[in-house]
Amino acid sequence: MSTLLHKLALSRLPGMNRQRASAILGSLDGNEEMFFTASSADIAELTDYGRSRLFAPGVREAALEKARREMDFLERNGVKARFFTDADFPSRLEGIDDAPVMIFTLGECDLDAARVVGIVGTRHATAYGTDFTAKLVSSLARDLAEPTVIVSGLAYGIDVAAHRAAMTAGLPTAGVLAHGLSTIYPAAHRNVAAAMIQGGGALVTEYTSADPVHRGNFLARNRIVAGMCDCLVVVESDTKGGALVTARLACDYGRDVFALPGRVSDRYSRGCNNLISSHMAQILTDAEALPDLMGWKRRPKEGEQQELFAELDPTETRIVEALTRQGEMSLSELKNEIDEQTHKLAGLLIDMELRGLVLSIPGNRYRLA
């Protein structure tokens, strides 16, 4: 039987990536343990990797030993490892060809929340950029009807401004790191990282605690930021930088990309202006406009629900009250609850659905919209 140890070891093998791991497991009926327990000859024949360095003397044994040491770190620090075939691997990453084989998370953030918004930008954020970031996140927390997570990279500038804005607004926020969870970089953001976790957020990385910090990691982690979100907002950027790399990746992954424009003379607006002029990003000038641009349902404004109910007739009011109590009900259950003729009740439900008050769901059942 496959275990976390074998999944971790497989992910740590030299040159391992999503495509190779999928091919190997496809040949082994999804059994990671078999890769480490069978002979090199048998595995090479089964997987068609006969000349691969994966079968050099000691390679698999070394990977298992590294995995054992990492398992100790995970258990001591409450870190969760998610293999790409696991049910709790972030669903938005499943369709990304270059997604990690495994990620490590610290914190209880729902990475499969209904809405995930990525916010990135320059390390040299201006007041213009940080103010827009705060207004954007605040409006998402206030206006969106469904749970929303803010994702960024915990870097200086716009990234950390997005994380702080999320915590201020009461939204969970996930920081994607370019190193293992044994450290925080930059060190100045350790308190922010701790507050994120305490506030229902998370830290996410593909790197183990033993992996050295490498400059290339910071660009590589951008694909996770881009892949995890439904849409990406670039707030400020020069003509070069990690935020623009993330924007290009997000476009490649089919995500919606938005950019905050600025004056042509402002250095840290030039990258955003270029994204807009090249049609790689939609222009975003109103911090409150994102839900409408994405077609997302807004939370009813204060007083709106009361006005809506005032327009209901007595039978419709009883339907709303019953669905509020029960969550969802079948036509027959509603009939028994409110003591109304079936044909009249069915007609009312159709009318209420057309008015956006109720939703019909499989099984001839209904719930409030």
Short mmCIF file of C-alpha atoms in Angstrom, two decimals:
data_model
loop_
_atom_site.label_atom_id
_atom_site.label_comp_id
_atom_site.label_asym_id
_atom_site.label_seq_id
_atom_site.Cartn_x
_atom_site.Cartn_y
_atom_site.Cartn_z
CA MET A 1 0.00 0.00 0.00
CA SER A 2 1.25 3.49 -0.83
CA THR A 3 2.15 5.73 2.09
CA LEU A 4 3.01 9.38 2.56
CA LEU A 5 6.64 8.31 2.93
CA HIS A 6 6.69 6.80 -0.57
CA LYS A 7 4.82 9.73 -2.11
CA LEU A 8 7.29 12.12 -0.53
CA ALA A 9 10.25 10.06 -1.69
CA LEU A 10 8.91 9.88 -5.25
CA SER A 11 8.47 13.64 -5.36
CA ARG A 12 12.09 14.12 -4.25
CA LEU A 13 13.68 11.94 -6.95
CA PRO A 14 16.09 13.77 -9.30
CA GLY A 15 14.32 15.35 -12.25
CA MET A 16 10.88 14.30 -11.07
CA ASN A 17 8.00 16.32 -12.44
CA ARG A 18 4.26 15.94 -12.86
CA GLN A 19 4.43 14.25 -16.27
CA ARG A 20 7.09 11.74 -15.26
CA ALA A 21 5.37 10.94 -11.98
CA SER A 22 2.06 10.41 -13.79
CA ALA A 23 3.71 8.10 -16.33
CA ILE A 24 5.44 6.04 -13.63
CA LEU A 25 2.33 5.69 -11.49
CA GLY A 26 0.24 4.86 -14.54
CA SER A 27 2.50 1.88 -15.14
CA LEU A 28 2.34 0.80 -11.48
CA ASP A 29 -1.43 1.07 -11.00
CA GLY A 30 -0.91 4.15 -8.83
CA ASN A 31 1.23 2.29 -6.31
CA GLU A 32 4.06 4.58 -5.16
CA GLU A 33 5.42 1.98 -2.74
CA MET A 34 6.06 -0.51 -5.57
CA PHE A 35 8.49 1.93 -7.14
CA PHE A 36 10.72 1.61 -4.08
CA THR A 37 10.24 -2.06 -3.19
CA ALA A 38 10.49 -3.79 -6.57
CA SER A 39 13.83 -4.50 -8.25
CA SER A 40 15.33 -1.93 -10.61
CA ALA A 41 14.97 -4.39 -13.48
CA ASP A 42 11.28 -4.96 -12.82
CA ILE A 43 10.52 -1.25 -12.43
CA ALA A 44 12.54 -0.35 -15.51
CA GLU A 45 10.60 -2.89 -17.55
CA LEU A 46 7.22 -1.80 -16.21
CA THR A 47 7.80 1.93 -16.57
CA ASP A 48 9.95 2.03 -19.72
CA TYR A 49 12.61 4.02 -17.87
CA GLY A 50 15.32 1.42 -18.35
CA ARG A 51 18.21 3.86 -18.84
CA SER A 52 17.02 6.50 -16.42
CA ARG A 53 19.32 7.71 -13.69
CA LEU A 54 16.41 6.99 -11.36
CA PHE A 55 17.80 3.45 -11.20
CA ALA A 56 21.41 4.36 -10.52
CA PRO A 57 22.75 2.63 -7.41
CA GLY A 58 21.45 4.19 -4.21
CA VAL A 59 19.17 6.81 -5.82
CA ARG A 60 15.89 5.37 -4.57
CA GLU A 61 17.37 4.55 -1.18
CA ALA A 62 18.67 8.10 -0.80
CA ALA A 63 15.25 9.51 -1.70
CA LEU A 64 13.61 7.33 0.96
CA GLU A 65 16.11 8.46 3.58
CA LYS A 66 15.49 12.13 2.75
CA ALA A 67 11.77 11.47 2.93
CA ARG A 68 12.11 9.93 6.41
CA ARG A 69 13.93 13.02 7.67
CA GLU A 70 11.30 15.28 6.12
CA MET A 71 8.51 13.22 7.67
CA ASP A 72 9.96 14.01 11.08
CA PHE A 73 9.92 17.73 10.28
CA LEU A 74 6.33 17.56 9.04
CA GLU A 75 5.10 15.78 12.15
CA ARG A 76 6.95 18.06 14.58
CA ASN A 77 5.65 21.23 12.97
CA GLY A 78 2.13 20.29 11.94
CA VAL A 79 2.88 20.64 8.23
CA LYS A 80 0.57 18.88 5.78
CA ALA A 81 1.95 17.27 2.63
CA ARG A 82 -0.36 17.02 -0.39
CA PHE A 83 0.59 14.72 -3.28
CA PHE A 84 -0.79 15.57 -6.71
CA THR A 85 -3.03 12.49 -6.71
CA ASP A 86 -4.46 13.22 -3.24
CA ALA A 87 -8.05 14.37 -2.90
CA ASP A 88 -6.98 17.48 -0.98
CA PHE A 89 -4.43 18.64 -3.56
CA PRO A 90 -5.67 22.10 -4.67
CA SER A 91 -8.11 21.49 -7.50
CA ARG A 92 -7.09 24.61 -9.43
CA LEU A 93 -3.57 23.20 -9.75
CA GLU A 94 -4.74 19.87 -11.15
CA GLY A 95 -5.01 21.18 -14.69
CA ILE A 96 -1.60 22.87 -14.68
CA ASP A 97 1.01 20.81 -16.54
CA ASP A 98 3.95 22.23 -14.58
CA ALA A 99 2.27 22.12 -11.18
CA PRO A 100 4.34 20.60 -8.35
CA VAL A 101 4.26 16.88 -7.65
CA MET A 102 3.75 17.71 -3.99
CA ILE A 103 3.07 20.82 -1.93
CA PHE A 104 3.45 21.47 1.77
CA THR A 105 1.00 23.64 3.69
CA LEU A 106 0.98 25.12 7.16
CA GLY A 107 -2.39 26.43 8.31
CA GLU A 108 -6.02 25.56 7.82
CA CYS A 109 -6.87 27.76 4.83
CA ASP A 110 -9.30 26.24 2.31
CA LEU A 111 -7.24 26.32 -0.88
CA ASP A 112 -10.34 25.18 -2.78
CA ALA A 113 -12.47 28.10 -1.61
CA ALA A 114 -15.22 29.26 -3.96
CA ARG A 115 -13.17 32.32 -4.99
CA VAL A 116 -9.39 32.72 -4.96
CA VAL A 117 -7.92 36.07 -6.00
CA GLY A 118 -4.19 36.49 -6.60
CA ILE A 119 -2.69 39.93 -5.99
CA VAL A 120 0.93 40.65 -6.92
CA GLY A 121 3.15 43.58 -7.71
CA THR A 122 6.43 45.32 -7.21
CA ARG A 123 8.56 45.15 -4.09
CA HIS A 124 8.77 48.95 -4.32
CA ALA A 125 5.10 49.66 -3.75
CA THR A 126 3.93 53.26 -3.68
CA ALA A 127 1.09 54.75 -1.65
CA TYR A 128 -1.00 54.61 -4.83
CA GLY A 129 -0.54 50.84 -5.08
CA THR A 130 -0.94 49.95 -1.41
CA ASP A 131 -4.05 52.11 -1.10
CA PHE A 132 -5.65 50.44 -4.13
CA THR A 133 -4.75 47.01 -2.75
CA ALA A 134 -6.44 47.79 0.56
CA LYS A 135 -9.58 49.08 -1.16
CA LEU A 136 -9.71 46.08 -3.52
CA VAL A 137 -9.46 43.49 -0.74
CA SER A 138 -11.88 45.39 1.48
CA SER A 139 -14.47 45.49 -1.31
CA LEU A 140 -14.07 41.75 -1.97
CA ALA A 141 -14.62 40.99 1.71
CA ARG A 142 -17.68 43.22 1.80
CA ASP A 143 -19.28 42.40 -1.54
CA LEU A 144 -18.63 38.75 -2.45
CA ALA A 145 -21.33 36.30 -1.42
CA GLU A 146 -19.01 33.26 -1.44
CA PRO A 147 -15.88 32.47 0.62
CA THR A 148 -12.81 34.22 -0.78
CA VAL A 149 -9.09 33.64 -0.30
CA ILE A 150 -6.35 36.15 -1.19
CA VAL A 151 -3.13 34.61 -2.55
CA SER A 152 0.26 36.28 -2.93
CA GLY A 153 3.95 35.64 -2.39
CA LEU A 154 4.75 37.21 1.04
CA ALA A 155 7.38 39.43 -0.60
CA TYR A 156 8.02 43.08 0.17
CA GLY A 157 5.72 45.65 -1.36
CA ILE A 158 2.37 44.75 -2.91
CA ASP A 159 2.52 41.09 -1.84
CA VAL A 160 2.66 41.75 1.88
CA ALA A 161 0.23 44.65 1.47
CA ALA A 162 -2.28 42.17 0.02
CA HIS A 163 -1.78 39.75 2.93
CA ARG A 164 -2.18 42.53 5.49
CA ALA A 165 -5.24 43.90 3.74
CA ALA A 166 -6.83 40.45 3.78
CA MET A 167 -6.27 40.06 7.50
CA THR A 168 -7.64 43.52 8.16
CA ALA A 169 -10.75 42.69 6.11
CA GLY A 170 -11.20 39.31 7.81
CA LEU A 171 -10.35 37.20 4.74
CA PRO A 172 -8.04 34.17 4.86
CA THR A 173 -4.84 34.66 2.89
CA ALA A 174 -2.29 32.18 1.54
CA GLY A 175 1.37 33.01 1.02
CA VAL A 176 3.28 30.96 -1.55
CA LEU A 177 6.91 30.63 -0.51
CA ALA A 178 10.08 30.12 -2.54
CA HIS A 179 11.67 27.98 0.18
CA GLY A 180 10.85 25.33 2.75
CA LEU A 181 8.77 25.93 5.86
CA SER A 182 11.82 25.76 8.13
CA THR A 183 12.34 29.48 7.52
CA ILE A 184 10.57 32.65 6.42
CA TYR A 185 12.00 35.01 3.82
CA PRO A 186 12.14 37.89 4.19
CA ALA A 187 12.68 37.48 7.92
CA ALA A 188 10.91 40.81 8.51
CA HIS A 189 7.63 39.08 7.54
CA ARG A 190 7.76 36.33 10.17
CA ASN A 191 5.15 38.06 12.31
CA VAL A 192 2.94 38.56 9.27
CA ALA A 193 3.26 34.87 8.39
CA ALA A 194 2.33 33.85 11.93
CA ALA A 195 -0.68 36.18 11.91
CA MET A 196 -1.81 34.77 8.58
CA ILE A 197 -1.88 31.24 9.98
CA GLN A 198 -3.62 32.34 13.18
CA GLY A 199 -6.21 34.14 11.09
CA GLY A 200 -7.21 31.06 9.12
CA GLY A 201 -4.70 31.51 6.29
CA ALA A 202 -1.79 29.33 5.23
CA LEU A 203 1.75 29.15 3.95
CA VAL A 204 2.24 27.04 0.81
CA THR A 205 5.44 25.73 -0.77
CA GLU A 206 6.74 22.96 -2.99
CA TYR A 207 10.11 22.93 -1.19
CA THR A 208 11.14 20.72 1.71
CA SER A 209 12.76 21.96 4.89
CA ALA A 210 16.14 20.73 3.59
CA ASP A 211 15.99 22.46 0.19
CA PRO A 212 18.42 25.37 -0.09
CA VAL A 213 17.06 28.80 -0.95
CA HIS A 214 17.89 29.46 -4.59
CA ARG A 215 17.27 32.55 -6.69
CA GLY A 216 15.42 30.52 -9.30
CA ASN A 217 12.91 29.38 -6.69
CA PHE A 218 11.35 32.83 -6.58
CA LEU A 219 10.40 32.71 -10.24
CA ALA A 220 9.33 29.08 -10.02
CA ARG A 221 6.90 29.79 -7.17
CA ASN A 222 5.07 32.30 -9.35
CA ARG A 223 3.46 29.46 -11.31
CA ILE A 224 1.81 28.27 -8.09
CA VAL A 225 0.44 31.75 -7.35
CA ALA A 226 -0.89 31.96 -10.92
CA GLY A 227 -2.30 28.44 -10.90
CA MET A 228 -4.04 28.64 -7.53
CA CYS A 229 -6.20 31.67 -8.33
CA ASP A 230 -9.32 32.32 -10.40
CA CYS A 231 -8.01 35.72 -11.41
CA LEU A 232 -4.81 37.67 -10.91
CA VAL A 233 -4.53 41.40 -10.21
CA VAL A 234 -1.20 43.11 -10.91
CA VAL A 235 -1.22 46.32 -8.90
CA GLU A 236 2.18 47.88 -9.67
CA SER A 237 5.19 46.71 -11.67
CA ASP A 238 8.12 48.01 -13.63
CA THR A 239 8.72 46.65 -17.14
CA LYS A 240 10.52 43.63 -15.67
CA GLY A 241 9.81 41.65 -12.56
CA GLY A 242 8.20 38.62 -10.99
CA ALA A 243 4.71 40.11 -11.15
CA LEU A 244 4.86 40.21 -14.95
CA VAL A 245 6.09 36.60 -15.03
CA THR A 246 3.12 35.64 -12.86
CA ALA A 247 0.78 37.53 -15.20
CA ARG A 248 2.10 35.68 -18.26
CA LEU A 249 1.74 32.35 -16.50
CA ALA A 250 -1.80 33.19 -15.42
CA CYS A 251 -2.67 33.98 -19.05
CA ASP A 252 -1.17 30.65 -20.13
CA TYR A 253 -3.29 28.87 -17.52
CA GLY A 254 -6.47 30.54 -18.74
CA ARG A 255 -6.87 32.81 -15.72
CA ASP A 256 -8.32 36.30 -15.98
CA VAL A 257 -5.63 38.94 -15.50
CA PHE A 258 -6.25 42.53 -14.42
CA ALA A 259 -3.86 45.44 -14.02
CA LEU A 260 -4.04 48.81 -12.31
CA PRO A 261 -3.02 51.54 -14.77
CA GLY A 262 -0.88 54.51 -13.84
CA ARG A 263 0.76 57.58 -15.33
CA VAL A 264 3.19 56.83 -18.14
CA SER A 265 5.85 58.71 -16.20
CA ASP A 266 5.54 56.47 -13.13
CA ARG A 267 8.19 53.77 -13.12
CA TYR A 268 6.14 51.22 -11.21
CA SER A 269 3.11 51.62 -13.45
CA ARG A 270 4.95 50.97 -16.69
CA GLY A 271 4.64 47.18 -16.44
CA CYS A 272 0.91 47.38 -15.74
CA ASN A 273 0.38 49.82 -18.58
CA ASN A 274 2.22 47.43 -20.90
CA LEU A 275 0.05 44.50 -19.80
CA ILE A 276 -3.04 46.52 -20.62
CA SER A 277 -1.81 47.88 -23.97
CA SER A 278 -0.71 44.40 -25.08
CA HIS A 279 -4.16 43.02 -24.15
CA MET A 280 -2.61 40.58 -21.70
CA ALA A 281 -4.58 42.18 -18.86
CA GLN A 282 -7.90 43.96 -18.52
CA ILE A 283 -7.77 47.46 -17.09
CA LEU A 284 -8.94 47.74 -13.47
CA THR A 285 -9.52 51.30 -12.33
CA ASP A 286 -12.29 50.72 -9.80
CA ALA A 287 -11.39 48.71 -6.71
CA GLU A 288 -15.02 47.63 -6.37
CA ALA A 289 -15.50 46.45 -9.97
CA LEU A 290 -13.78 43.05 -9.86
CA PRO A 291 -16.83 40.93 -8.91
CA ASP A 292 -18.81 42.33 -11.84
CA LEU A 293 -15.90 41.87 -14.26
CA MET A 294 -15.62 38.24 -13.14
CA GLY A 295 -19.37 37.66 -13.15
CA TRP A 296 -19.36 36.76 -9.46
CA LYS A 297 -22.43 36.95 -7.28
CA ARG A 298 -22.47 39.88 -4.88
CA ARG A 299 -23.77 39.76 -1.33
CA PRO A 300 -27.11 41.62 -0.99
CA LYS A 301 -26.55 45.15 0.28
CA GLU A 302 -27.93 46.19 3.64
CA GLY A 303 -31.66 46.71 3.32
CA GLU A 304 -31.83 44.90 0.00
CA GLN A 305 -33.08 41.61 1.48
CA GLN A 306 -35.79 43.34 3.48
CA GLU A 307 -37.04 45.09 0.36
CA LEU A 308 -37.01 41.79 -1.52
CA PHE A 309 -39.14 40.03 1.09
CA ALA A 310 -41.59 42.94 1.11
CA GLU A 311 -42.46 42.02 -2.49
CA LEU A 312 -43.38 38.41 -1.64
CA ASP A 313 -46.95 37.22 -1.25
CA PRO A 314 -47.83 35.19 1.89
CA THR A 315 -47.22 31.79 0.25
CA GLU A 316 -43.87 32.89 -1.21
CA THR A 317 -42.89 34.20 2.20
CA ARG A 318 -43.63 30.78 3.75
CA ILE A 319 -41.51 29.12 1.02
CA VAL A 320 -38.57 31.40 1.80
CA GLU A 321 -38.95 30.80 5.54
CA ALA A 322 -39.08 27.02 5.05
CA LEU A 323 -35.98 26.98 2.82
CA THR A 324 -34.17 29.25 5.27
CA ARG A 325 -34.81 26.74 8.05
CA GLN A 326 -34.10 23.55 6.10
CA GLY A 327 -31.46 24.68 3.59
CA GLU A 328 -32.96 22.66 0.74
CA MET A 329 -36.24 20.81 0.27
CA SER A 330 -38.08 18.73 -2.30
CA LEU A 331 -41.36 19.81 -3.85
CA SER A 332 -43.25 17.27 -1.74
CA GLU A 333 -41.50 18.39 1.45
CA LEU A 334 -42.40 22.00 0.70
CA LYS A 335 -46.01 20.98 0.00
CA ASN A 336 -46.26 19.30 3.39
CA GLU A 337 -44.53 22.16 5.14
CA ILE A 338 -46.68 25.01 3.86
CA ASP A 339 -49.90 23.06 3.04
CA GLU A 340 -50.34 24.25 -0.54
CA GLN A 341 -51.62 22.51 -3.68
CA THR A 342 -48.84 20.90 -5.72
CA HIS A 343 -49.62 22.60 -9.04
CA LYS A 344 -49.82 26.05 -7.43
CA LEU A 345 -46.62 25.47 -5.46
CA ALA A 346 -44.77 24.29 -8.59
CA GLY A 347 -45.86 27.40 -10.46
CA LEU A 348 -44.74 29.67 -7.63
CA LEU A 349 -41.32 27.98 -7.51
CA ILE A 350 -40.84 28.46 -11.26
CA ASP A 351 -41.75 32.12 -10.92
CA MET A 352 -39.43 32.57 -7.92
CA GLU A 353 -36.60 30.89 -9.83
CA LEU A 354 -37.06 33.27 -12.76
CA ARG A 355 -36.90 36.17 -10.28
CA GLY A 356 -33.63 34.86 -8.86
CA LEU A 357 -35.08 33.96 -5.46
CA VAL A 358 -34.67 30.18 -5.47
CA LEU A 359 -32.53 27.64 -7.30
CA SER A 360 -33.64 24.21 -8.52
CA ILE A 361 -31.07 21.50 -7.87
CA PRO A 362 -30.87 17.81 -8.89
CA GLY A 363 -33.48 15.54 -7.35
CA ASN A 364 -36.38 17.99 -7.84
CA ARG A 365 -35.15 19.94 -4.84
CA TYR A 366 -34.91 23.67 -4.17
CA ARG A 367 -32.81 26.09 -2.15
CA LEU A 368 -32.56 29.85 -1.79
CA ALA A 369 -30.48 31.57 -4.45
#
